[in-house]
GROMACS .gro file of C-alpha atoms in nm:
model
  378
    1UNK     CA    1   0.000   0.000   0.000
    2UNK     CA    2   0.160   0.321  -0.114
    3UNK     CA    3   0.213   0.595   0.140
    4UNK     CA    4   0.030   0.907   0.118
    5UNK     CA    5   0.160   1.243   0.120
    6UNK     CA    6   0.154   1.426   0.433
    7UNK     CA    7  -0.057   1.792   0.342
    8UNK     CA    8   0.138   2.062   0.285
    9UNK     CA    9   0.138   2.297   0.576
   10UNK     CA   10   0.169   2.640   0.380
   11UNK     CA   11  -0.119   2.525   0.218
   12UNK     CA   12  -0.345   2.380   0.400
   13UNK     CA   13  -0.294   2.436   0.803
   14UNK     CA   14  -0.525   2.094   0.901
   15UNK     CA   15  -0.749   1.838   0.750
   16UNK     CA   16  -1.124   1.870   0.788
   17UNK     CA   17  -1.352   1.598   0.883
   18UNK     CA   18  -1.660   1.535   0.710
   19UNK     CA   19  -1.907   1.627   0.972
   20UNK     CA   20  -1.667   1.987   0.987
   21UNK     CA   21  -1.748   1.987   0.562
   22UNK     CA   22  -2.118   1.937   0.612
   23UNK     CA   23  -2.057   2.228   0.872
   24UNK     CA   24  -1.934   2.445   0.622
   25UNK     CA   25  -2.175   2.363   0.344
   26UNK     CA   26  -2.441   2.476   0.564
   27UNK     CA   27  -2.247   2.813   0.634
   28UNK     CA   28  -2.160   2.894   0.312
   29UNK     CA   29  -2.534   2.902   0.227
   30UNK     CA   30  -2.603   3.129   0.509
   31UNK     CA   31  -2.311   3.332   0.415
   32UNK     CA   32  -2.478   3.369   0.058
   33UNK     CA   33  -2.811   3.458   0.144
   34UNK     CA   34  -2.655   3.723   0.372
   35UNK     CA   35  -2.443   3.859   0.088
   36UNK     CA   36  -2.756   3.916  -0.145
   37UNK     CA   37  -2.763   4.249   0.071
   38UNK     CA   38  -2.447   4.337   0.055
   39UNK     CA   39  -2.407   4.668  -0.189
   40UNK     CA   40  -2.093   4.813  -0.353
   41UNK     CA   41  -1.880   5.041  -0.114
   42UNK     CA   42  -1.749   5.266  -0.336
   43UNK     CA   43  -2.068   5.339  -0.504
   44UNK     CA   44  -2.175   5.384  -0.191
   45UNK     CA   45  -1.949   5.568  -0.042
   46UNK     CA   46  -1.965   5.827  -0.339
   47UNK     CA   47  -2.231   5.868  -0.447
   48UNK     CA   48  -2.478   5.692  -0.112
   49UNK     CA   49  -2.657   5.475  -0.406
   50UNK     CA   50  -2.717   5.127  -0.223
   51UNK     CA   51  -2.625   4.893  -0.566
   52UNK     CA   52  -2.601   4.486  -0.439
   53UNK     CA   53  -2.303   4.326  -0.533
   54UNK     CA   54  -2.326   4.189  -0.929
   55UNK     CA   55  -2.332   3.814  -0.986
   56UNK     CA   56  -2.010   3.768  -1.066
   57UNK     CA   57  -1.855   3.960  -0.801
   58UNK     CA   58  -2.047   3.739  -0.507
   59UNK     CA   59  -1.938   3.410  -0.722
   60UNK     CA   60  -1.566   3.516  -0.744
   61UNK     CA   61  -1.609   3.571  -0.381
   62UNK     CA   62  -1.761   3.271  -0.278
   63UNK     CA   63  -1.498   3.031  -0.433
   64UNK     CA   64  -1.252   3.251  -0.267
   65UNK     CA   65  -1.411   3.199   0.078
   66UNK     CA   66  -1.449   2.803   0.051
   67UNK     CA   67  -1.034   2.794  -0.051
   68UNK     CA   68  -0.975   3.027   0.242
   69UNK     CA   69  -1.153   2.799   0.487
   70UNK     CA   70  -0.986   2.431   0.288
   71UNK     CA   71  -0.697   2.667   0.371
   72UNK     CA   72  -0.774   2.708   0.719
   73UNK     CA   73  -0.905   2.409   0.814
   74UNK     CA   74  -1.177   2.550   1.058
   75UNK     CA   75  -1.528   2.576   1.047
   76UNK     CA   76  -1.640   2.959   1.016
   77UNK     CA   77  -1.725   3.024   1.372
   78UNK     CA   78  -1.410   2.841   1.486
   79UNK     CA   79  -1.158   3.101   1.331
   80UNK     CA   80  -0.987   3.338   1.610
   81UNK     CA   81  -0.742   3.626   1.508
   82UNK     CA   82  -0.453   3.433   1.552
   83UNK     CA   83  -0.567   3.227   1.218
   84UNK     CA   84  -0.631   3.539   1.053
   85UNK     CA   85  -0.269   3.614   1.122
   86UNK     CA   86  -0.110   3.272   1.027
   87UNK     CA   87  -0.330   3.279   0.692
   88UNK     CA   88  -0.206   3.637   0.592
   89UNK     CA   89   0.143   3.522   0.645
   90UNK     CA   90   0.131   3.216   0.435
   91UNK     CA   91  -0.054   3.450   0.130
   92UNK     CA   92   0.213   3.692   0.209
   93UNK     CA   93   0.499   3.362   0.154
   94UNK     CA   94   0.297   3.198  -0.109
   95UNK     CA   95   0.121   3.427  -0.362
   96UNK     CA   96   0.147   3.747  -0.619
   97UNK     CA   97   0.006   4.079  -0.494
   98UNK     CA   98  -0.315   3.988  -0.750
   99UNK     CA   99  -0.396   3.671  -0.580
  100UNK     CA  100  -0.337   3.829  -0.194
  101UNK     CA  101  -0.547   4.103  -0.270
  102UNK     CA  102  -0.828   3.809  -0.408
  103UNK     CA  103  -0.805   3.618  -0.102
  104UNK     CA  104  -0.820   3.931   0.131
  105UNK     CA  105  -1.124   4.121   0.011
  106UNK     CA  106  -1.322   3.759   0.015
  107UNK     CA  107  -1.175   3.737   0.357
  108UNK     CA  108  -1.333   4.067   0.473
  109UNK     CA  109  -1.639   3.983   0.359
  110UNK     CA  110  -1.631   3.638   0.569
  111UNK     CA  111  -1.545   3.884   0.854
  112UNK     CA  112  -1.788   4.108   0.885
  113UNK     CA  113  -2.041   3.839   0.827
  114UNK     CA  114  -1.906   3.684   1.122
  115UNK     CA  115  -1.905   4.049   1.347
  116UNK     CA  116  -1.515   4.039   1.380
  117UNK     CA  117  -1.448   4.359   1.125
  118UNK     CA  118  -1.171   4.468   1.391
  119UNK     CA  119  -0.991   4.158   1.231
  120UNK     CA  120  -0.991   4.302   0.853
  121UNK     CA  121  -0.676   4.258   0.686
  122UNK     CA  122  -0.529   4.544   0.448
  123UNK     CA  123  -0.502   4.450   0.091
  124UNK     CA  124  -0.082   4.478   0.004
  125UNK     CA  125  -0.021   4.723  -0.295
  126UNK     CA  126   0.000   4.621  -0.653
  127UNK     CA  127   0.318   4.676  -0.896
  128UNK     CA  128   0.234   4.845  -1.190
  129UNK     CA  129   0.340   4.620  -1.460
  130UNK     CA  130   0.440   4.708  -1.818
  131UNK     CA  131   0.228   4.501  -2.110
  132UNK     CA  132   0.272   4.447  -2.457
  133UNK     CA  133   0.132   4.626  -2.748
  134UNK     CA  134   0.089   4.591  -3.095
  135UNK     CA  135   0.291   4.830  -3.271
  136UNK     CA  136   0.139   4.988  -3.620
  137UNK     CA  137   0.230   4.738  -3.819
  138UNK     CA  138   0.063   4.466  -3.657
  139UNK     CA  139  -0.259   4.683  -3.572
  140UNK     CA  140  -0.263   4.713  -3.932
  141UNK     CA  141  -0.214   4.348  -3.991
  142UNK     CA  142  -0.488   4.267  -3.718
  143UNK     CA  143  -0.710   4.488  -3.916
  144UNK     CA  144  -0.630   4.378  -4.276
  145UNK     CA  145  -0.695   4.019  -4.151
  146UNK     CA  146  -1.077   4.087  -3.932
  147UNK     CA  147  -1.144   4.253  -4.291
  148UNK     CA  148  -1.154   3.879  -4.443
  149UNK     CA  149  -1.332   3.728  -4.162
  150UNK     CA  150  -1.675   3.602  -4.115
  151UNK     CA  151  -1.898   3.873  -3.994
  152UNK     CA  152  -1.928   3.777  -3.683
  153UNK     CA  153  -1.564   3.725  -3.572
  154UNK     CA  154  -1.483   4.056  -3.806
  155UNK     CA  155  -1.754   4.253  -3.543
  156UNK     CA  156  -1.561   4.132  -3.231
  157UNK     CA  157  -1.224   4.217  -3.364
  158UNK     CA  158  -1.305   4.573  -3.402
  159UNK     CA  159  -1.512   4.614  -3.083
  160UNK     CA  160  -1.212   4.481  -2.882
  161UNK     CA  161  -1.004   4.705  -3.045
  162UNK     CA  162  -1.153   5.020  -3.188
  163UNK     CA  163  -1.408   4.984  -2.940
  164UNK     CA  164  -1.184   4.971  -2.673
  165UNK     CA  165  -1.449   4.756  -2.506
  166UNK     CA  166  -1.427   4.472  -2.234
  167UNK     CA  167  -1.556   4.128  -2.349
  168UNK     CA  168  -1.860   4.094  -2.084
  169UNK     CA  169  -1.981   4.445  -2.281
  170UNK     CA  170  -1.985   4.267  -2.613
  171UNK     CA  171  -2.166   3.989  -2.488
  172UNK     CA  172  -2.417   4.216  -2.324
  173UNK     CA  173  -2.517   4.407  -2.700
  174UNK     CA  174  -2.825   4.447  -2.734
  175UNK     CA  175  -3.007   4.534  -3.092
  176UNK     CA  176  -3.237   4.779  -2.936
  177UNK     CA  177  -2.918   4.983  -2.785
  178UNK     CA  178  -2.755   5.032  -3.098
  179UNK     CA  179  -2.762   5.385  -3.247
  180UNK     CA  180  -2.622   5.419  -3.564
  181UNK     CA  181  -2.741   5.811  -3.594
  182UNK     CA  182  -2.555   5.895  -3.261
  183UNK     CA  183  -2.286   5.616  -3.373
  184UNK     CA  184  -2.304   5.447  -3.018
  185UNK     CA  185  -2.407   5.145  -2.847
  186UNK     CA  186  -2.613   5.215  -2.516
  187UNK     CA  187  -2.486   4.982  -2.248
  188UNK     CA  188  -2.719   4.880  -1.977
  189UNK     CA  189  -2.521   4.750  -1.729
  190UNK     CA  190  -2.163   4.748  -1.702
  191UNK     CA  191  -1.840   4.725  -1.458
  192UNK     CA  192  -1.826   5.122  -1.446
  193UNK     CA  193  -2.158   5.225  -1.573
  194UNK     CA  194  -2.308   5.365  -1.265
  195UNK     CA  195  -1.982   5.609  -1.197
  196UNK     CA  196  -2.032   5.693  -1.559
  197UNK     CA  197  -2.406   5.772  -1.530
  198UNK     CA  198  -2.345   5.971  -1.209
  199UNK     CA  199  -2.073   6.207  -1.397
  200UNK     CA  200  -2.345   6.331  -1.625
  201UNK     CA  201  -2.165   6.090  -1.890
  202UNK     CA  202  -2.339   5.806  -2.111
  203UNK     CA  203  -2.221   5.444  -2.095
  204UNK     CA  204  -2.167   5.373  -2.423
  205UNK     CA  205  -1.934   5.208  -2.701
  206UNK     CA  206  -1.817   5.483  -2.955
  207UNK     CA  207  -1.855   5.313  -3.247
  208UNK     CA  208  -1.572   5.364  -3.548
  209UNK     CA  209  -1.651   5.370  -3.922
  210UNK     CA  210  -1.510   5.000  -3.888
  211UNK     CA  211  -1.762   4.880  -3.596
  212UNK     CA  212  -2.021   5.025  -3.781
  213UNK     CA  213  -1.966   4.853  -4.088
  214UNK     CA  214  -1.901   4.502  -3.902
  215UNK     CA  215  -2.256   4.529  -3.740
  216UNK     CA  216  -2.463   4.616  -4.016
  217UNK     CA  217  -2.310   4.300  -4.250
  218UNK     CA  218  -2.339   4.092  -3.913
  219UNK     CA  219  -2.689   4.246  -3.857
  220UNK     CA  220  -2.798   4.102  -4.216
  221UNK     CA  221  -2.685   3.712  -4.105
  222UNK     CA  222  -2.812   3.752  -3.758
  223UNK     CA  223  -3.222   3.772  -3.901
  224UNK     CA  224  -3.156   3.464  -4.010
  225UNK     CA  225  -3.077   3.322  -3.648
  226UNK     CA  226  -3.339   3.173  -3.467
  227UNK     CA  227  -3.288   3.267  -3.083
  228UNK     CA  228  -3.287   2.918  -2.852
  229UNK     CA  229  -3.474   3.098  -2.643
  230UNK     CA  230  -3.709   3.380  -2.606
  231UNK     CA  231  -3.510   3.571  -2.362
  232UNK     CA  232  -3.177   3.591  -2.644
  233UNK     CA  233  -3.405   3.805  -2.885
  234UNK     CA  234  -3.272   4.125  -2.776
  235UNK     CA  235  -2.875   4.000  -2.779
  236UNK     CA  236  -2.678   4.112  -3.051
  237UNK     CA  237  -2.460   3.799  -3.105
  238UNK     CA  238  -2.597   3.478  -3.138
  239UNK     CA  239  -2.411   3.142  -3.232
  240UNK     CA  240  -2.511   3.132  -3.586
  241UNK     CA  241  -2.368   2.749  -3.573
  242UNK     CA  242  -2.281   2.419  -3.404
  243UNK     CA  243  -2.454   2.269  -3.052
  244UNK     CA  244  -2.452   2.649  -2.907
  245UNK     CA  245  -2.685   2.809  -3.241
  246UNK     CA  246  -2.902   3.043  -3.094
  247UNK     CA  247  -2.760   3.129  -2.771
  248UNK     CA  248  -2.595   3.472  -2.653
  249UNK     CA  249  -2.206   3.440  -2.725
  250UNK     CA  250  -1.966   3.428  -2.426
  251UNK     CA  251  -1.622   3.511  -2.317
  252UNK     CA  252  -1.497   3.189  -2.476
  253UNK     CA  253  -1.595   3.330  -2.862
  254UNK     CA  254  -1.466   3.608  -2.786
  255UNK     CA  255  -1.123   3.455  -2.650
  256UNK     CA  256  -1.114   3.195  -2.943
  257UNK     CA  257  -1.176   3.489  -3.239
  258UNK     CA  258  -0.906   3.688  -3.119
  259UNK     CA  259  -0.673   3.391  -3.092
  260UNK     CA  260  -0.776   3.270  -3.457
  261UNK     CA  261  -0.729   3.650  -3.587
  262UNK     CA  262  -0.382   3.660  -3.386
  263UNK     CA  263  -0.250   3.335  -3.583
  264UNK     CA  264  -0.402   3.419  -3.903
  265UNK     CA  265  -0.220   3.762  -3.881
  266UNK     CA  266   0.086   3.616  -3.786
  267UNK     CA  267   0.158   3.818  -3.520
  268UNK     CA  268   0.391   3.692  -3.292
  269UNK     CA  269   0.283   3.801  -2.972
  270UNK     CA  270   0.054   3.660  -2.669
  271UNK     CA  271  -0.277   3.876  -2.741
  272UNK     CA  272  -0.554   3.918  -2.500
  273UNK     CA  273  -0.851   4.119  -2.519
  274UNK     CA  274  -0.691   4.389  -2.285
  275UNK     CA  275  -0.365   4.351  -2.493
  276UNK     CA  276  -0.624   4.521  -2.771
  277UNK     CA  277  -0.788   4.803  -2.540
  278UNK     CA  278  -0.373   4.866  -2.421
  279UNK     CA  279  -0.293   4.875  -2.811
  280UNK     CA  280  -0.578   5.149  -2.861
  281UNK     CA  281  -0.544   5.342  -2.573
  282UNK     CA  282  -0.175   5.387  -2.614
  283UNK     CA  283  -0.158   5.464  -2.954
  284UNK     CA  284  -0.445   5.766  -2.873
  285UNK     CA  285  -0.219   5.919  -2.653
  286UNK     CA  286   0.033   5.866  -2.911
  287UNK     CA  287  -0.140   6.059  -3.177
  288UNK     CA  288  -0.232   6.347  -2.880
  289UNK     CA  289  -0.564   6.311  -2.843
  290UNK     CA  290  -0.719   6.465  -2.569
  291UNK     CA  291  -0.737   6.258  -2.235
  292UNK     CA  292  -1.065   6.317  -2.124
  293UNK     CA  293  -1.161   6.183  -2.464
  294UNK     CA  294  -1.011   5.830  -2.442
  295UNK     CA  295  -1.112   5.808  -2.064
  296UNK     CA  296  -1.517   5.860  -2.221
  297UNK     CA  297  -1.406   5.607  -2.511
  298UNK     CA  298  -1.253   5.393  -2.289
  299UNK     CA  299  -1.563   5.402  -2.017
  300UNK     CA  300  -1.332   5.450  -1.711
  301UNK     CA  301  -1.434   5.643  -1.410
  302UNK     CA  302  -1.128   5.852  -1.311
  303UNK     CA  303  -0.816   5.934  -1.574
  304UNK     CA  304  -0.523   5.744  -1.361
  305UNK     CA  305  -0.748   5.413  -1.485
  306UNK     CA  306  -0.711   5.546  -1.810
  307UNK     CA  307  -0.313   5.614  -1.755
  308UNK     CA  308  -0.234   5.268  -1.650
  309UNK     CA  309  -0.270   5.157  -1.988
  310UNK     CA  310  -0.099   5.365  -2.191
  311UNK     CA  311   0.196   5.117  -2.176
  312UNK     CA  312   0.604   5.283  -2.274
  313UNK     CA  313   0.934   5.164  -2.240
  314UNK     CA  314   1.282   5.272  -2.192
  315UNK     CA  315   1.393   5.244  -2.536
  316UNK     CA  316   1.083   5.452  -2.690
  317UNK     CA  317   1.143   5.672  -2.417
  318UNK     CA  318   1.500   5.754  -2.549
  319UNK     CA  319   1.373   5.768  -2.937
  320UNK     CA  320   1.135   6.006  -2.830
  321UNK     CA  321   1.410   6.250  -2.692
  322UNK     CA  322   1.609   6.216  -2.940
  323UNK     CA  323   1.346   6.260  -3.194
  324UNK     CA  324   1.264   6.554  -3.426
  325UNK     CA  325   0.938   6.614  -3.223
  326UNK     CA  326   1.117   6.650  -2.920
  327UNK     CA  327   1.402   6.834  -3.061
  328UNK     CA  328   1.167   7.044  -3.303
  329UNK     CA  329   1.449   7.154  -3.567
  330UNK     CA  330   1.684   6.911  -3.483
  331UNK     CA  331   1.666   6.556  -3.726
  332UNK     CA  332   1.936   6.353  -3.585
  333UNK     CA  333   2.230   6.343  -3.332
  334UNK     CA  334   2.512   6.127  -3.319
  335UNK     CA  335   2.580   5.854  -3.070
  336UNK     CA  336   2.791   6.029  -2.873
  337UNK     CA  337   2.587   6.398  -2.917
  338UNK     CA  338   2.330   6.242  -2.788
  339UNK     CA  339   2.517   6.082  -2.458
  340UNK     CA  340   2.603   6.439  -2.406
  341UNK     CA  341   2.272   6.609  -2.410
  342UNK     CA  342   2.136   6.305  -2.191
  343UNK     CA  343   2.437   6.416  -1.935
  344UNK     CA  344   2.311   6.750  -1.964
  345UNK     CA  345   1.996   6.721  -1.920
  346UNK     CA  346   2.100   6.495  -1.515
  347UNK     CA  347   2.270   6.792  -1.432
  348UNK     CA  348   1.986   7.007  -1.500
  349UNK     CA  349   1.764   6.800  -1.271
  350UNK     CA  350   1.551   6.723  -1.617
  351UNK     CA  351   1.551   6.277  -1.543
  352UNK     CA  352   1.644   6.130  -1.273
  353UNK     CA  353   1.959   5.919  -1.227
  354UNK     CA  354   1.755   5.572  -1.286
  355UNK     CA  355   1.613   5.736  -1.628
  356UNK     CA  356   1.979   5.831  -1.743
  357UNK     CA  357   2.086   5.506  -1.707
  358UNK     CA  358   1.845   5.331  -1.851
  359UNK     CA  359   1.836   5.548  -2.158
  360UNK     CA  360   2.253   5.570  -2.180
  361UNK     CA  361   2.192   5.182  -2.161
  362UNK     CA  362   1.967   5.199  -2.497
  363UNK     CA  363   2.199   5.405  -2.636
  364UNK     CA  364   2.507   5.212  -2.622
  365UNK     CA  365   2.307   4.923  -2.743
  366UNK     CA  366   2.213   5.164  -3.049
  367UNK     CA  367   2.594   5.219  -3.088
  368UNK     CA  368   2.670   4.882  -3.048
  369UNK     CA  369   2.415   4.787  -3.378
  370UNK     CA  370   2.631   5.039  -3.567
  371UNK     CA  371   2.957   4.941  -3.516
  372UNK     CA  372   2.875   4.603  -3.641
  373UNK     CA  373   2.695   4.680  -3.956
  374UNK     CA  374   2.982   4.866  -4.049
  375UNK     CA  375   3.242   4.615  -3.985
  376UNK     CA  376   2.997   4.466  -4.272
  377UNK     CA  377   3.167   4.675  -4.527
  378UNK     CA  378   3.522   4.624  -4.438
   0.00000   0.00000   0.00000
């Protein structure tokens, strides 16, 4: 008889016993019901508009609270503040800020219900990380290729990208929101549609020339859908084909088109649906547009959200300075002219230390790439 591996103690602190299991089946259900009148803080706290908690956010935090207690090991009104502490050091050991932060708000929740809110643990602060783009060659390649695709998949390119939109918003189209004179798509409920509503703004998708033209050929194929159900009339997208014809698409179309329009492109790159609204919203800020305007495109409630994904690095940094635009009637500098100016500009307090030597960094690398293609020629 083989041995069985002892548990691992970082990840789960003791084994439950059935009877404890039955315990906490029984809790989580009154830990549901009592979450149904739970409302949104922030909404709250803003604005004093009592909205409950969406679907999705009291699912999310519901399979966080059953892995907290697996994690645990003790039945809801067991847990003291000593376990609180020995649970937020093993997250602390074991997990990315993301996944902390995850476990932590569901683990509020679970506290309050319980009447020990003195025991609330303070969500850790979050890197900023720097994502990939597409650069304008393969936007335009993304493009070209949607252009040859069915309908359908040629609507949800452009929406995640020109739309700026997040896939749960494309799922949620419906016909009777679309307004092709205003060249919008009403949204009726979305992640930051109340904030928008409240700022005397509209939640809406902007739609491009592009979108527009992707929904009206789509719109000529979709009459000939048959809903599977009475209550997918009003959707937009339907599954024109296979076991799921008729029903409202989901996140996994949406995932799959992108993927197919990624390969077919041949870009090179991993592509999400974010890596899309990134793309956009980076490459609006790129051409100057005003930032209020891509905040109201991009259906975010304050500008920093906005901010965090327009996405640079060092080396575009140190184009840019070197760059005509920057330089207005300079062209071009060489290698070492430009080391210069970037010395001159650390004494002047104009970058910071960490800047300059990132950027001289880029530079030599640029000088580097010359000295070989010469050697080329010898």
């Amino acid at each position: 008889m083989t041995k069985k591996a002892p548990p691992n103690p970082q990840c789960k602190m003791r084994e439950t016993t059935a009877k404890e299991s039955d315990a906490i089946k029984e809790e989580i259900i009154s830990f549901k019901t009592w979450l149904d009148n739970q409302y949104n803080k922030n909404l709250y706290k803003k604005y004093r508009i009592k909205k409950p908690l969406s679907k999705t956010t009291k699912k999310n935090i519901i399979k966080w609270v059953r892995k907290i207690l697996k994690d645990i090991g003790k039945r809801p009104e067991e847990i003291n503040e000593k376990d609180i502490m020995k649970y937020r050091e093993m997250c602390l050991r074991n997990y990315e800020p993301n996944g902390i932060n995850n476990r932590f708000q569901a683990l509020n929740y679970l506290l309050k219900y319980l009447g020990h809110e003195e025991w609330r643990l303070k969500l850790v602060p979050t890197p900023r990380k720097r994502y990939e783009t597409l650069n304008n060659m393969e936007r335009k390649k993304l493009i070209e290729t949607a252009n040859h695709m069915k309908p359908l998949d040629k609507a949800i390119i452009f929406l995640l990208l020109e739309g700026i939109c997040r896939p749960v918003d494309i799922q949620n189209i419906k016909i009777k929101n679309i307004r092709f004179e205003e060249h919008k798509i009403l949204l009726e409920q979305s992640k930051t549609g109340e904030y928008i509503k409240r700022r005397g703004d509209i939640d809406a998708i902007f739609m491009t020339p592009r979108i527009e033209e992707a929904i009206k050929e789509y719109l000529k194929i979709r009459k000939k859908i048959l809903p599977r159900k009475k209550e997918y009339e009003e959707y937009l997208f339907l599954h024109p084909w296979n076991k799921n014809y008729g029903k409202p698409i989901g996140y996994e179309k949406i995932r799959k088109t992108l993927k197919k329009a990624v390969a077919m492109a041949q870009i090179n790159k991993k592509v999400t649906p974010y890596t899309l609204k990134r793309t956009e919203i980076t490459r609006e800020f790129d051409r100057g547009v005003n930032p209020e305007v891509i905040r109201i495109r991009a259906r975010h409630r304050r500008i920093e959200t906005t901010l965090l994904y327009d996405n640079k690095k060092e080396d575009e940094i140190a184009n840019y300075l070197f760059s005509e635009q920057y330089n207005d009637d300079v062209t071009a500098f060489p290698i070492e002219e430009q080391k210069k100016i970037l010395a001159d500009r650390l004494i002047k307090g104009e970058i910071t230390l960490e800047d300059f030597n990132k950027l001289l960094s880029v530079l030599e690398k640029k000088s580097s790439i010359k000295k070989e293609s010469y050697i080329g020629y010898v």
